[in-house]
Coordinates of C-alpha atoms in Angstrom, one line a residue:
A1 CA 13.1 0.5 16.6
Y2 CA 15.1 1.4 13.5
V3 CA 12.3 0.2 11.1
V4 CA 9.7 2.1 13.0
D5 CA 11.8 5.3 13.0
K6 CA 12.4 4.8 9.3
Y7 CA 8.7 5.5 8.5
K8 CA 8.4 8.4 10.9
N9 CA 11.6 10.2 9.8
V10 CA 12.1 9.5 6.2
K11 CA 15.6 10.0 5.0
I12 CA 16.9 8.4 -1.2
D13 CA 20.8 8.7 -5.4
D14 CA 18.5 9.9 -8.0
D15 CA 16.8 7.2 -9.9
E16 CA 18.5 7.0 -13.3
G17 CA 15.8 4.6 -14.5
L18 CA 13.3 7.4 -14.3
G19 CA 15.5 10.1 -15.6
G20 CA 14.7 9.6 -19.3
A21 CA 11.0 9.4 -18.5
A22 CA 10.9 13.0 -17.4
S23 CA 12.3 14.3 -20.6
G24 CA 9.8 15.2 -23.3
N25 CA 9.7 16.5 -26.8
L26 CA 8.3 19.9 -25.9
D27 CA 9.3 22.7 -23.7
A28 CA 6.4 24.7 -22.2
D29 CA 8.1 28.0 -23.0
D30 CA 9.7 27.1 -26.3
L31 CA 7.5 24.8 -28.4
N32 CA 9.3 25.5 -31.7
L33 CA 6.0 25.7 -33.5
T34 CA 5.7 29.5 -33.7
A35 CA 4.7 29.5 -37.4
A36 CA 1.9 27.1 -36.7
A37 CA 0.8 29.0 -33.6
N38 CA 0.4 32.2 -35.6
E39 CA -2.2 30.6 -37.8
L40 CA -4.3 29.3 -34.9
M41 CA -7.9 30.5 -34.4
P42 CA -8.4 32.3 -31.0
A43 CA -10.3 29.3 -29.5
S44 CA -7.4 26.9 -30.4
Q45 CA -4.9 29.4 -29.2
E46 CA -6.6 29.5 -25.8
K47 CA -6.5 25.7 -25.6
V48 CA -2.8 25.7 -26.4
E49 CA -2.1 28.3 -23.7
Y50 CA -4.1 26.3 -21.1
L51 CA -2.2 23.1 -22.0
K52 CA 1.1 24.9 -21.8
E53 CA 0.3 26.1 -18.3
Q54 CA -0.6 22.5 -17.3
L55 CA 2.7 21.4 -18.8
R56 CA 4.6 23.9 -16.6
L57 CA 2.7 22.7 -13.5
T58 CA 3.5 19.1 -14.5
D59 CA 7.2 19.9 -14.8
N60 CA 7.1 21.4 -11.3
K61 CA 5.5 18.2 -10.0
I62 CA 8.2 16.1 -11.6
G63 CA 10.9 18.3 -9.9
E64 CA 9.3 17.9 -6.5
L65 CA 8.9 14.1 -6.9
R66 CA 12.6 13.8 -8.0
R67 CA 13.6 15.6 -4.8
Q68 CA 11.4 13.3 -2.7
L69 CA 12.8 10.2 -4.5
K70 CA 16.4 11.2 -3.9
K71 CA 15.7 11.7 -0.2
A72 CA 13.9 8.3 0.0
M73 CA 16.5 6.4 -1.9
S74 CA 19.3 7.5 0.5
G75 CA 17.7 5.3 3.1
E76 CA 16.5 2.2 1.3
L77 CA 17.2 -0.4 -1.4
W78 CA 14.4 -2.2 -3.1
N79 CA 14.5 -6.1 -2.9
E80 CA 12.8 -7.5 -6.0
V81 CA 12.6 -11.0 -4.6
T82 CA 10.9 -10.1 -1.3
G83 CA 8.9 -7.1 -2.5
V84 CA 10.1 -5.2 0.6
S85 CA 12.8 -2.5 0.8
E86 CA 16.0 -3.0 2.8
S87 CA 18.0 -0.4 4.8
T88 CA 21.1 1.1 3.2
M89 CA 22.4 1.9 6.7
V90 CA 22.0 -1.6 8.1
P91 CA 22.6 -4.1 5.2
G92 CA 20.1 -6.9 5.1
L93 CA 17.6 -5.2 7.4
A94 CA 14.1 -5.4 5.9
L95 CA 12.0 -2.3 6.3
G96 CA 8.6 -3.9 6.4
M97 CA 6.4 -2.7 9.3
L98 CA 2.9 -3.8 10.1
N99 CA 0.4 -1.9 12.3
V100 CA -2.7 -3.9 13.0
T101 CA -5.5 -3.0 15.3
I102 CA -7.7 -5.9 16.5
L103 CA -11.1 -4.4 16.8
S104 CA -13.6 -7.1 17.6
L105 CA -14.6 -10.8 17.2
S106 CA -18.0 -12.2 16.6
G107 CA -19.8 -15.5 15.9
V108 CA -17.2 -17.9 17.3
G109 CA -18.3 -20.5 19.8
T110 CA -21.6 -22.2 20.6
E111 CA -24.3 -21.9 23.3
R112 CA -22.8 -25.0 24.9
K113 CA -19.3 -23.6 24.8
P114 CA -19.2 -19.9 24.1
M115 CA -16.2 -17.7 23.7
K116 CA -15.9 -15.9 26.9
A117 CA -14.4 -12.4 26.6
D118 CA -12.3 -12.5 29.8
Q119 CA -10.8 -15.9 28.7
T120 CA -10.0 -15.0 25.1
R121 CA -6.8 -13.7 23.6
I122 CA -5.6 -13.5 20.0
I123 CA -2.1 -14.4 19.0
V124 CA -0.9 -12.4 16.0
A125 CA 2.0 -13.9 13.9
V126 CA 3.5 -13.5 10.5
R127 CA 4.2 -16.7 8.6
V128 CA 4.9 -18.1 5.1
N129 CA 1.7 -19.4 3.4
P130 CA 1.7 -23.2 4.1
Q131 CA -0.2 -23.8 0.9
M132 CA 2.7 -22.4 -1.2
S133 CA 3.4 -24.6 -4.3
A134 CA 6.5 -26.7 -4.5
E135 CA 7.9 -24.4 -7.2
E136 CA 7.5 -21.4 -4.9
R137 CA 9.1 -23.2 -2.0
A138 CA 12.1 -24.1 -4.2
A139 CA 12.6 -20.5 -5.4
P140 CA 15.0 -18.2 -3.5
K141 CA 13.2 -16.4 -0.7
G142 CA 15.5 -13.4 -0.5
Y143 CA 15.9 -13.2 3.3
E144 CA 17.3 -15.2 6.2
G145 CA 15.3 -16.7 9.1
P146 CA 11.5 -16.3 9.6
P147 CA 9.5 -13.8 7.6
G148 CA 8.7 -11.7 10.7
P149 CA 9.3 -11.1 14.4
A150 CA 8.0 -13.2 17.3
P151 CA 4.2 -13.5 17.7
V152 CA 2.4 -11.0 19.8
V153 CA -0.4 -11.9 22.2
S154 CA -3.3 -9.5 22.6
R155 CA -5.0 -8.5 25.8
K156 CA -8.2 -10.1 26.9
G157 CA -11.5 -9.0 25.3
T158 CA -14.6 -7.3 26.8
E159 CA -18.1 -8.2 25.9
K160 CA -20.1 -5.6 24.0
T161 CA -23.5 -5.5 22.3
K162 CA -23.9 -3.8 18.9
N163 CA -27.0 -3.9 16.8
N164 CA -28.4 -6.6 19.1
K165 CA -25.4 -8.8 18.4
K166 CA -22.8 -9.8 21.0
L167 CA -19.2 -8.8 20.2
L168 CA -15.9 -9.7 21.9
E169 CA -14.1 -6.3 21.7
I170 CA -10.4 -6.0 22.0
N171 CA -9.5 -2.7 20.3
Q172 CA -5.8 -3.1 20.6
E173 CA -3.1 -1.9 18.2
I174 CA -0.1 -4.2 17.6
Q175 CA 3.1 -3.4 15.8
L176 CA 5.3 -6.0 14.1
A177 CA 8.7 -5.3 12.5
P178 CA 10.7 -6.1 10.7
I179 CA 8.6 -7.9 8.1
K180 CA 10.9 -9.4 5.5
T181 CA 8.6 -10.3 2.6
I182 CA 5.2 -9.3 1.1
K183 CA 4.6 -12.9 0.3
A184 CA 3.9 -13.8 3.9
E185 CA 0.5 -13.6 5.7
I186 CA -0.8 -12.5 9.0
V187 CA -2.3 -15.2 11.2
F188 CA -4.7 -14.5 14.0
D189 CA -5.1 -17.5 16.3
I190 CA -8.0 -17.2 18.7
V191 CA -7.1 -18.9 22.0
D192 CA -9.1 -20.0 25.0
E193 CA -6.8 -18.9 27.8
R194 CA -8.3 -21.2 30.4
S195 CA -7.7 -24.4 28.4
R196 CA -4.7 -22.9 26.6
K197 CA -6.1 -24.3 23.3
K198 CA -6.6 -22.6 19.9
R199 CA -10.2 -22.6 19.0
A200 CA -10.2 -20.8 15.6
S201 CA -8.0 -18.7 13.3
A202 CA -8.2 -16.1 10.6
V203 CA -5.6 -15.1 7.9
L204 CA -4.8 -11.9 6.0
P205 CA -2.2 -12.1 3.1
L206 CA 0.1 -9.1 3.2
K207 CA -0.3 -8.6 -0.5
E208 CA -3.8 -7.4 0.2
L209 CA -2.2 -4.5 2.0
G210 CA 0.1 -3.7 -0.9
A211 CA -1.3 -0.1 -1.4
Q212 CA 0.4 0.9 1.9
V213 CA -2.7 2.6 3.3
S214 CA -4.7 1.7 6.4
V215 CA -7.7 -0.5 5.6
D216 CA -10.5 -2.1 7.6
K217 CA -10.9 -5.8 7.0
S218 CA -13.6 -8.3 8.1
L219 CA -11.8 -11.7 8.1
K220 CA -13.5 -15.0 8.1
V221 CA -12.7 -17.0 11.2
N222 CA -12.4 -20.7 10.7
P223 CA -12.8 -23.1 13.7
K224 CA -9.9 -25.4 14.5
K225 CA -10.2 -28.6 12.6
G226 CA -12.1 -31.2 14.7
D227 CA -13.4 -28.6 17.1
E228 CA -17.1 -29.1 17.1
E229 CA -17.6 -26.5 19.9
S230 CA -16.7 -23.6 17.6
T231 CA -18.3 -22.0 14.6
N232 CA -17.3 -19.7 11.7
G233 CA -17.1 -16.1 12.8
T234 CA -15.8 -12.7 11.8
L235 CA -12.7 -10.9 13.0
H236 CA -12.7 -7.2 12.4
V237 CA -9.2 -5.6 12.1
R238 CA -7.6 -2.4 10.8
A239 CA -4.2 -3.0 9.1
H240 CA -1.5 -0.9 7.6
F241 CA 1.6 -2.5 6.0
Q242 CA 4.5 -0.2 5.1
Y243 CA 7.4 -1.7 3.1
S244 CA 8.8 1.0 0.9
K245 CA 9.0 4.8 0.7
V246 CA 10.4 4.6 -2.8
K247 CA 7.7 2.6 -4.5
P248 CA 4.8 5.0 -4.1
I249 CA 6.9 7.9 -5.2
K250 CA 7.9 6.1 -8.4
E251 CA 4.3 5.1 -9.1
R252 CA 3.3 8.8 -8.8
M253 CA 6.1 9.8 -11.1
Y254 CA 5.1 7.4 -13.8
K255 CA 1.6 8.8 -13.7
V256 CA 2.9 12.4 -14.0
F257 CA 5.2 11.4 -16.8
E258 CA 2.2 9.9 -18.6
M259 CA 0.3 13.2 -18.2
K260 CA 3.3 15.1 -19.5
R261 CA 3.4 13.0 -22.7
H262 CA -0.4 13.5 -23.2
L263 CA 0.0 17.2 -22.8
E264 CA 2.8 17.4 -25.3
K265 CA 1.0 15.3 -27.8
D266 CA -2.2 17.3 -27.7
I267 CA -0.4 20.7 -27.9
T268 CA 1.3 19.4 -31.0
N269 CA -2.0 18.0 -32.4
I270 CA -3.8 21.4 -32.0
M271 CA -0.9 23.4 -33.5
I272 CA -0.7 21.2 -36.6
G273 CA -4.5 21.1 -37.1
R274 CA -5.2 17.6 -35.8
D275 CA -7.9 16.4 -33.4
M276 CA -6.7 16.0 -29.8
E277 CA -6.2 12.4 -28.6
Y278 CA -6.7 13.1 -24.9
E279 CA -9.3 15.9 -24.8
S280 CA -11.4 14.1 -22.2
E281 CA -8.5 14.5 -19.7
W282 CA -8.5 18.3 -19.9
Q283 CA -10.7 20.8 -18.2
F284 CA -10.6 23.7 -20.5
P285 CA -11.8 27.1 -19.2
R286 CA -15.3 28.0 -20.5

């Protein structure tokens, strides 16, 4: 519940590591190039004024992002080993949260032994990749216990027809938290409830959800080894993995800092009579 609330009600000391990046060589209102500016042609002067206005707007963006960063950093601490933030209020509590909607399943089973919707459930679990190298296994994992909470079992499916193809539709959202590492993967085990046996499975690495946005995925379903009564199929899911409020703000800040440097550089270039280096980035008024 704490992890879920964390993402719905964001609560972050200012990041000193970013402090220097916001500082630039030029001030939008005092560029210290007055003499050079007096000699500019009108067209060049208009470009300088446009870039100065963009520089002011960029400084405003930096200020707003700093406020957001301070608020976010009051609630979380980044764990470099796991790639997932941890709570500052509850030490050691990973803040990874996964929302996954199981949409539909198709192609699994054969005519002789089809997957029956009313006898099929999907077990969703988070696990460490079993194919991890020996070196990766020997490295510190950065957390205690399993990488995620207990598995969750979906409801039974219903049979649908779409584009003349039969689908097993489940359309159920499942929430898993806390997720302790981005190096884990989501496993979808397709189970025949009547026989209580797994017939197939699909895997989605959490790193594929690193952008922290909701994405639709069509996952390859592989039949259980030795099961000749199942075939490859496709599992359609929608997944959203949230693991840090700080990380995306920092990434936006770095981009804004880069724009600030480009603006400062081209203002100087114009005022000393050089060609602009980043002209393609600016939309000068016509």
